[in-house]
mmCIF file of C-alpha atoms in Angstrom:
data_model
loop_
_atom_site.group_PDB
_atom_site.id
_atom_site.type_symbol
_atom_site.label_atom_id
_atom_site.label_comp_id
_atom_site.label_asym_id
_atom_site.label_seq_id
_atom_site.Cartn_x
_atom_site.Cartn_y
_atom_site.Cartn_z
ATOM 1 C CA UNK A 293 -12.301 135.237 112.658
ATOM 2 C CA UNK A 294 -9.710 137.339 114.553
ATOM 3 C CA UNK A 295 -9.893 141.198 113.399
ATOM 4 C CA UNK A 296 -6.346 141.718 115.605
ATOM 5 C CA UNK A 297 -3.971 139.176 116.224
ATOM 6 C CA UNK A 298 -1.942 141.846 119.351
ATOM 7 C CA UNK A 299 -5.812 141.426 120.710
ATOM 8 C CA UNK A 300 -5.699 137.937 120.367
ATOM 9 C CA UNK A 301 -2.754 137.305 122.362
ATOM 10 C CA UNK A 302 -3.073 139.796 124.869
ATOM 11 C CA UNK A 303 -6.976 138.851 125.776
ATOM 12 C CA UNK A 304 -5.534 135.104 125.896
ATOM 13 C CA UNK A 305 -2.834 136.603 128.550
ATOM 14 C CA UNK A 306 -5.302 138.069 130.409
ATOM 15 C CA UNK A 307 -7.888 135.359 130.680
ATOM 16 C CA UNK A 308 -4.752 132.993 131.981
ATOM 17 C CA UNK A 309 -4.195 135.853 134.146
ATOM 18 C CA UNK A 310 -7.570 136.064 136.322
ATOM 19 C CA UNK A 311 -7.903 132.170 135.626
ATOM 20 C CA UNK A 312 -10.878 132.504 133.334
ATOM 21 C CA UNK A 313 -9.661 130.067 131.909
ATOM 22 C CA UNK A 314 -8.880 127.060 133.519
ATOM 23 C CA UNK A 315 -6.577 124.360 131.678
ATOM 24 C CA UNK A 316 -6.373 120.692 133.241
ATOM 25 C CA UNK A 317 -5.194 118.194 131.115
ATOM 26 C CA UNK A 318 -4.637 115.649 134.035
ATOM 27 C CA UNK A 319 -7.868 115.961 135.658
ATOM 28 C CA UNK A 320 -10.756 116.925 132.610
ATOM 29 C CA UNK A 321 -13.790 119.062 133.046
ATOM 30 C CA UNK A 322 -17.170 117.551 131.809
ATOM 31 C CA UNK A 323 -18.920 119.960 129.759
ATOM 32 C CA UNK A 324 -23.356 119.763 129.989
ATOM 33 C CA UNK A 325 -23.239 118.306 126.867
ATOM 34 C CA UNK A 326 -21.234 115.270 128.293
ATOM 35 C CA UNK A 327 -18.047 115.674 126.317
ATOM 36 C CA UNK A 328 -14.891 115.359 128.403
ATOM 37 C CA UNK A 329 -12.470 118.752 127.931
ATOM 38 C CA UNK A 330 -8.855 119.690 129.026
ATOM 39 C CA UNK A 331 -10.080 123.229 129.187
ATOM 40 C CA UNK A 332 -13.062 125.067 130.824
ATOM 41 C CA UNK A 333 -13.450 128.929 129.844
ATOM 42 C CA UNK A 334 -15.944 131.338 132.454
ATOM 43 C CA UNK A 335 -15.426 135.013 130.857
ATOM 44 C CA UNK A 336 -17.660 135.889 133.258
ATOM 45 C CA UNK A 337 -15.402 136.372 135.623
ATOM 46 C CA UNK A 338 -14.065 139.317 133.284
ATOM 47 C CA UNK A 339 -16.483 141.421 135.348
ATOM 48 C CA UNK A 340 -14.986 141.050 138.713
ATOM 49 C CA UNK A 341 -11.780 143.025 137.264
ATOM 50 C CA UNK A 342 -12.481 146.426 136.413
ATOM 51 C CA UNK A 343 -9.075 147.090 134.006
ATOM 52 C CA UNK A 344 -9.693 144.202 132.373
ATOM 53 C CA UNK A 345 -13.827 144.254 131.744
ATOM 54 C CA UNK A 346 -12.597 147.800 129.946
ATOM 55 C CA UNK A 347 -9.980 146.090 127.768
ATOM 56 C CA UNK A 348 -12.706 144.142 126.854
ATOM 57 C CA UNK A 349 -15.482 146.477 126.649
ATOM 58 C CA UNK A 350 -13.269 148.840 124.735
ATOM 59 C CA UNK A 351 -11.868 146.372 122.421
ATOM 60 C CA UNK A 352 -14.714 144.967 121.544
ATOM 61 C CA UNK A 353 -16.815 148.236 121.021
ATOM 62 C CA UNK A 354 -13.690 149.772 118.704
ATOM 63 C CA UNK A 355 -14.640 146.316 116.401
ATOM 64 C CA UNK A 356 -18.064 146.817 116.118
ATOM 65 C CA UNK A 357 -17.556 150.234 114.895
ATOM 66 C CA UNK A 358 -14.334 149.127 112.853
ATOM 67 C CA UNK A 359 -17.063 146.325 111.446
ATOM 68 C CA UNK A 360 -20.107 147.631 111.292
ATOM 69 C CA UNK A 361 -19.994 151.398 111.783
ATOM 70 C CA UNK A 362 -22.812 152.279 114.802
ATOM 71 C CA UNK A 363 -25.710 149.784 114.646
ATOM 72 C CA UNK A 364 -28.986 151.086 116.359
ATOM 73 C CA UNK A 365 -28.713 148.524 119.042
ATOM 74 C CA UNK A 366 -26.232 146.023 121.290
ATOM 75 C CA UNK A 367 -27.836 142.931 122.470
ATOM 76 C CA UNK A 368 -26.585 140.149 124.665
ATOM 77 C CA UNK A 369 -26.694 136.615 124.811
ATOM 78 C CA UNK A 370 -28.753 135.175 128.381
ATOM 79 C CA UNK A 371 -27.021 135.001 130.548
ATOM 80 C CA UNK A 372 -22.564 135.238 130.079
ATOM 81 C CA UNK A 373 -23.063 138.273 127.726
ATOM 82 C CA UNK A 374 -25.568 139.969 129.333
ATOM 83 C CA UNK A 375 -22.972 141.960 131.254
ATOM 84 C CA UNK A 376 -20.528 142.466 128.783
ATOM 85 C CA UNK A 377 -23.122 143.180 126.269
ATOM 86 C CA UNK A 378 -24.083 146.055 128.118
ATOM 87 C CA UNK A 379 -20.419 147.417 128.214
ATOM 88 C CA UNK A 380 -20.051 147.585 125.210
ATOM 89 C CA UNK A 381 -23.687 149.263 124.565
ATOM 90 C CA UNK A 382 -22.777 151.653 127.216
ATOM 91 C CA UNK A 383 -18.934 152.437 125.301
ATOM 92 C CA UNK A 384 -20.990 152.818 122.140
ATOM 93 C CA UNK A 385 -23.738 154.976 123.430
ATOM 94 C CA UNK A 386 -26.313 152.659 121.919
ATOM 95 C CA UNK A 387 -29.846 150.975 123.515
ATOM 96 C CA UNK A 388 -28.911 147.308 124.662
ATOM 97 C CA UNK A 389 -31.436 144.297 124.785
ATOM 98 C CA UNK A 390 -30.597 140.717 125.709
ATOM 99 C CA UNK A 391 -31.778 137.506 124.462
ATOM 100 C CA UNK A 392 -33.176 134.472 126.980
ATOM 101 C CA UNK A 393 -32.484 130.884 125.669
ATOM 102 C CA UNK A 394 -36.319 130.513 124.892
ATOM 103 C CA UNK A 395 -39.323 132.932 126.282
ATOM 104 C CA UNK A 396 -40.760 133.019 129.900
ATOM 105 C CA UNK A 397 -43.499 130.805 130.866
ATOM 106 C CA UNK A 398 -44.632 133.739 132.832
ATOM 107 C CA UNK A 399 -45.523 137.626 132.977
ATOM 108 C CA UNK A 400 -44.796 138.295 129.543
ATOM 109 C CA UNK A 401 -43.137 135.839 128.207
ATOM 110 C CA UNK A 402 -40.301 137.571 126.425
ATOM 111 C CA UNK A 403 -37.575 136.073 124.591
ATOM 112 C CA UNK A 404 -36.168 139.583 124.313
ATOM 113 C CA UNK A 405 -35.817 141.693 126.925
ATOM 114 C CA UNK A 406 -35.402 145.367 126.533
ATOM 115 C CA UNK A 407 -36.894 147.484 123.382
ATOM 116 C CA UNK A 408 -36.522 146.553 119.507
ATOM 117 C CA UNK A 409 -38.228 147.954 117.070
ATOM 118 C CA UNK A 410 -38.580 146.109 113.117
ATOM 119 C CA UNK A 411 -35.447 146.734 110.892
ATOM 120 C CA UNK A 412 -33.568 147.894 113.536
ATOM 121 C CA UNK A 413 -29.836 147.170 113.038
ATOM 122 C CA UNK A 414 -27.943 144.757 115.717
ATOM 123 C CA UNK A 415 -24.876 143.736 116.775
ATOM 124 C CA UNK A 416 -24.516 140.137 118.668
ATOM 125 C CA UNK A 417 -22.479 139.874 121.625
ATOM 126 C CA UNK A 418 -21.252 136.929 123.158
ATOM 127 C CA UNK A 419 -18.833 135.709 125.075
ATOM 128 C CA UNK A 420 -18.393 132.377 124.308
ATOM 129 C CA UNK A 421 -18.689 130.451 121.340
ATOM 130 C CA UNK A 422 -18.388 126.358 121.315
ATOM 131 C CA UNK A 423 -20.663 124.615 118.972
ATOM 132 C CA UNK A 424 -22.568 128.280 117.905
ATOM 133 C CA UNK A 425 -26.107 126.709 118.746
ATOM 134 C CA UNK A 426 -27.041 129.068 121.550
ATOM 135 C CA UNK A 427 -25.758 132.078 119.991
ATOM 136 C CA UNK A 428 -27.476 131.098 116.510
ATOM 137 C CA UNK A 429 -30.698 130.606 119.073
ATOM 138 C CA UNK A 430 -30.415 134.514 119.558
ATOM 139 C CA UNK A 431 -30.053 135.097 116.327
ATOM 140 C CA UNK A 432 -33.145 133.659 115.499
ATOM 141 C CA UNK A 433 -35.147 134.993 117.824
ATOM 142 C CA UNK A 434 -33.929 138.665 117.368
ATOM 143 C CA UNK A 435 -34.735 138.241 113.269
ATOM 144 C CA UNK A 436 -38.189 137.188 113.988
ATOM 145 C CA UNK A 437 -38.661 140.267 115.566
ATOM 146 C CA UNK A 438 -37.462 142.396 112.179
ATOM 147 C CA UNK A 439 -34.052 142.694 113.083
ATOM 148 C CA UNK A 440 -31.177 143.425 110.488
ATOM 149 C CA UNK A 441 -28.453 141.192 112.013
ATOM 150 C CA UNK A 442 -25.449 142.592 111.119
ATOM 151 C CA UNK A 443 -23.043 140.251 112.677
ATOM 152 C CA UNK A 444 -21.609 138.870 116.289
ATOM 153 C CA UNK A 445 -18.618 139.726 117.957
ATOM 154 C CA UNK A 446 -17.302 137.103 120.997
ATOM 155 C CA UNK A 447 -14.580 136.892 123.776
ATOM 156 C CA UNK A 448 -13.666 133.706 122.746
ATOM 157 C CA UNK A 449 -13.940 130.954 120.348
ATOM 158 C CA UNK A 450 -12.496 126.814 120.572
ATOM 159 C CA UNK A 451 -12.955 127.299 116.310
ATOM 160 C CA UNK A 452 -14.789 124.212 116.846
ATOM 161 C CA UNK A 453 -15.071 123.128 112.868
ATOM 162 C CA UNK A 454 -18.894 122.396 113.664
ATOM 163 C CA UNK A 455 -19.188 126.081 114.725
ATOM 164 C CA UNK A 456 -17.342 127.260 111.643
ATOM 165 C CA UNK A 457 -20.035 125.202 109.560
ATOM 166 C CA UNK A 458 -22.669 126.631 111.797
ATOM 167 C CA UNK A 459 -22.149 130.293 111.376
ATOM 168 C CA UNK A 460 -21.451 129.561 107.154
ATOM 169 C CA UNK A 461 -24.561 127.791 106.845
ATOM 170 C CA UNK A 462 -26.120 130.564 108.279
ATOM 171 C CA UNK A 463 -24.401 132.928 106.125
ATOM 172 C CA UNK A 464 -23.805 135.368 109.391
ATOM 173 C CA UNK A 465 -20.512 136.935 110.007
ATOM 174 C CA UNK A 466 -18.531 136.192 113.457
ATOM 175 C CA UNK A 467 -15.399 137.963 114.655
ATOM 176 C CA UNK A 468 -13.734 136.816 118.624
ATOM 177 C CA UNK A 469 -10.873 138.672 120.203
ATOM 178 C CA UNK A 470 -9.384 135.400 120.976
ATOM 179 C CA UNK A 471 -9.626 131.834 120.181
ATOM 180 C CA UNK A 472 -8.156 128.298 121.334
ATOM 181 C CA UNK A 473 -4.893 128.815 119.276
ATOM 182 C CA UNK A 474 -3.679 132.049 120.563
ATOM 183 C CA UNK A 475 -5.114 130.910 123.884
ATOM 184 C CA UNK A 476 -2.611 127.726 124.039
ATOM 185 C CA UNK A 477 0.325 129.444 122.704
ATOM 186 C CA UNK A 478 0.061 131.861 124.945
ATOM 187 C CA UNK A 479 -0.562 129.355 127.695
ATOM 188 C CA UNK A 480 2.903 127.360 126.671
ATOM 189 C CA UNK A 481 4.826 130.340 125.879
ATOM 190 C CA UNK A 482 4.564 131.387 129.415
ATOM 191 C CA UNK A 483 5.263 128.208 131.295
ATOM 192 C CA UNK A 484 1.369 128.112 132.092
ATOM 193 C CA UNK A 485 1.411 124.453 130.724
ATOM 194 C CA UNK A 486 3.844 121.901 129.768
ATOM 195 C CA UNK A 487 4.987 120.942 126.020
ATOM 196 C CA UNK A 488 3.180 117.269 126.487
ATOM 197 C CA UNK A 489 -0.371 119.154 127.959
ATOM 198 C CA UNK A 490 0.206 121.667 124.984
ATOM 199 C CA UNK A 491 -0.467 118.043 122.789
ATOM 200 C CA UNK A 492 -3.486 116.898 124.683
ATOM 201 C CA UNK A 493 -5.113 120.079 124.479
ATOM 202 C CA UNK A 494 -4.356 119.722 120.201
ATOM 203 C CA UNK A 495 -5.998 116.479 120.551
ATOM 204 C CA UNK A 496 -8.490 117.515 122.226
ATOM 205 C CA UNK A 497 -9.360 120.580 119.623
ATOM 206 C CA UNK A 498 -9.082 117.849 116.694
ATOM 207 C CA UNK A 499 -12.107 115.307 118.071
ATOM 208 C CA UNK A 500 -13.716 117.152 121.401
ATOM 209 C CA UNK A 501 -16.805 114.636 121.060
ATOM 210 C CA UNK A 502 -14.605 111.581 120.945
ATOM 211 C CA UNK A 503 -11.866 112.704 123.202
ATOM 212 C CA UNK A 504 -10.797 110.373 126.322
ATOM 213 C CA UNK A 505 -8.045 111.364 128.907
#
């Protein structure tokens, strides 16, 4: 869900801006998963531009707080939010831990990385969100820990319907500063793309598992 639609539009400007995200309709991307896309997104590359990692940082920490008051701790999603994450921990003043995919084989073997004690109130951040698995991974392992999830905050969202039905089913609230629509409005408003790639990336969004260029 989108908490501010000016946010919306300007994080989609500035992710066109630094090329995060990368558009090409005539020439698709092929995502690990195998689907063919119009449309690849790295917000990691956020990080390389220091005006615009504290738009993000500070636009994302004023919607935690707008959300969910001050939780007692940040934590990131291995490995694209682990540097955000820690942004917006640091803009908060609050302890930050991240979350690996699945634990080490080694040392340790942590899952979670960094200090959380049972009942402790988190935050989610992430700064993607496709299909919602991954992030819904976290989840999981930060609540068999004792956490209180309070809810996850993203960059960016495609509003994949599966996603929507992921995060429902799971009863757990998700808010993005951006998402696929502003993203290609912005994208044809500004001359980034042309009216007839503006329609493949629609067609795309409807059926992303079935799409062919």
């Amino acid at each position: 869900m989108i908490l501010n639609k000016d946010t919306a539009k300007k994080t989609a400007e500035l992710l066109l801006q630094i090329n995060a995200i990368k558009l090409e309709p005539e020439n698709p991307f092929t995502w690990a998963s195998g689907w063919k896309s119009p449309i690849y997104c790295d917000n990691r590359i956020i990080l390389s531009y220091p005006t615009i990692r504290n738009y993000v940082r500070e636009e994302m920490g004023k919607q935690v707080e707008a959300l969910y008051g001050k939780p007692d701790v940040i934590a990131g999603v291995a490995t694209g939010a682990i540097g955000i994450g820690i942004l917006v921990a640091e803009y908060l003043g609050l302890p930050f831990i991240y979350v690996r995919p699945e634990a080490k084989s080694h040392g340790r073997q942590n899952q979670i990385e960094g200090r959380l004690e049972e009942n402790q109130s988190v935050v989610v951040i992430e700064d993607l969100i496709s299909t919602g698995k991954s992030s819904l991974n976290a989840v999981d392992a930060l609540e068999k820990q004792g956490a209180n999830i309070k809810g996850m905050i993203a960059i960016f969202t495609y509003g994949f319907d599966a996603a929507v039905k992921n995060f429902e089913d799971r009863n757990l609230d998700l808010h993005t500063l951006s998402d696929y629509s502003n993203l290609a409005d912005r994208a044809a408003e500004s001359g980034y793309i042309k009216e007839e790639q503006l329609n493949t990336l629609m067609e795309w969004r409807a059926n992303p598992s079935e799409w062919k260029k």
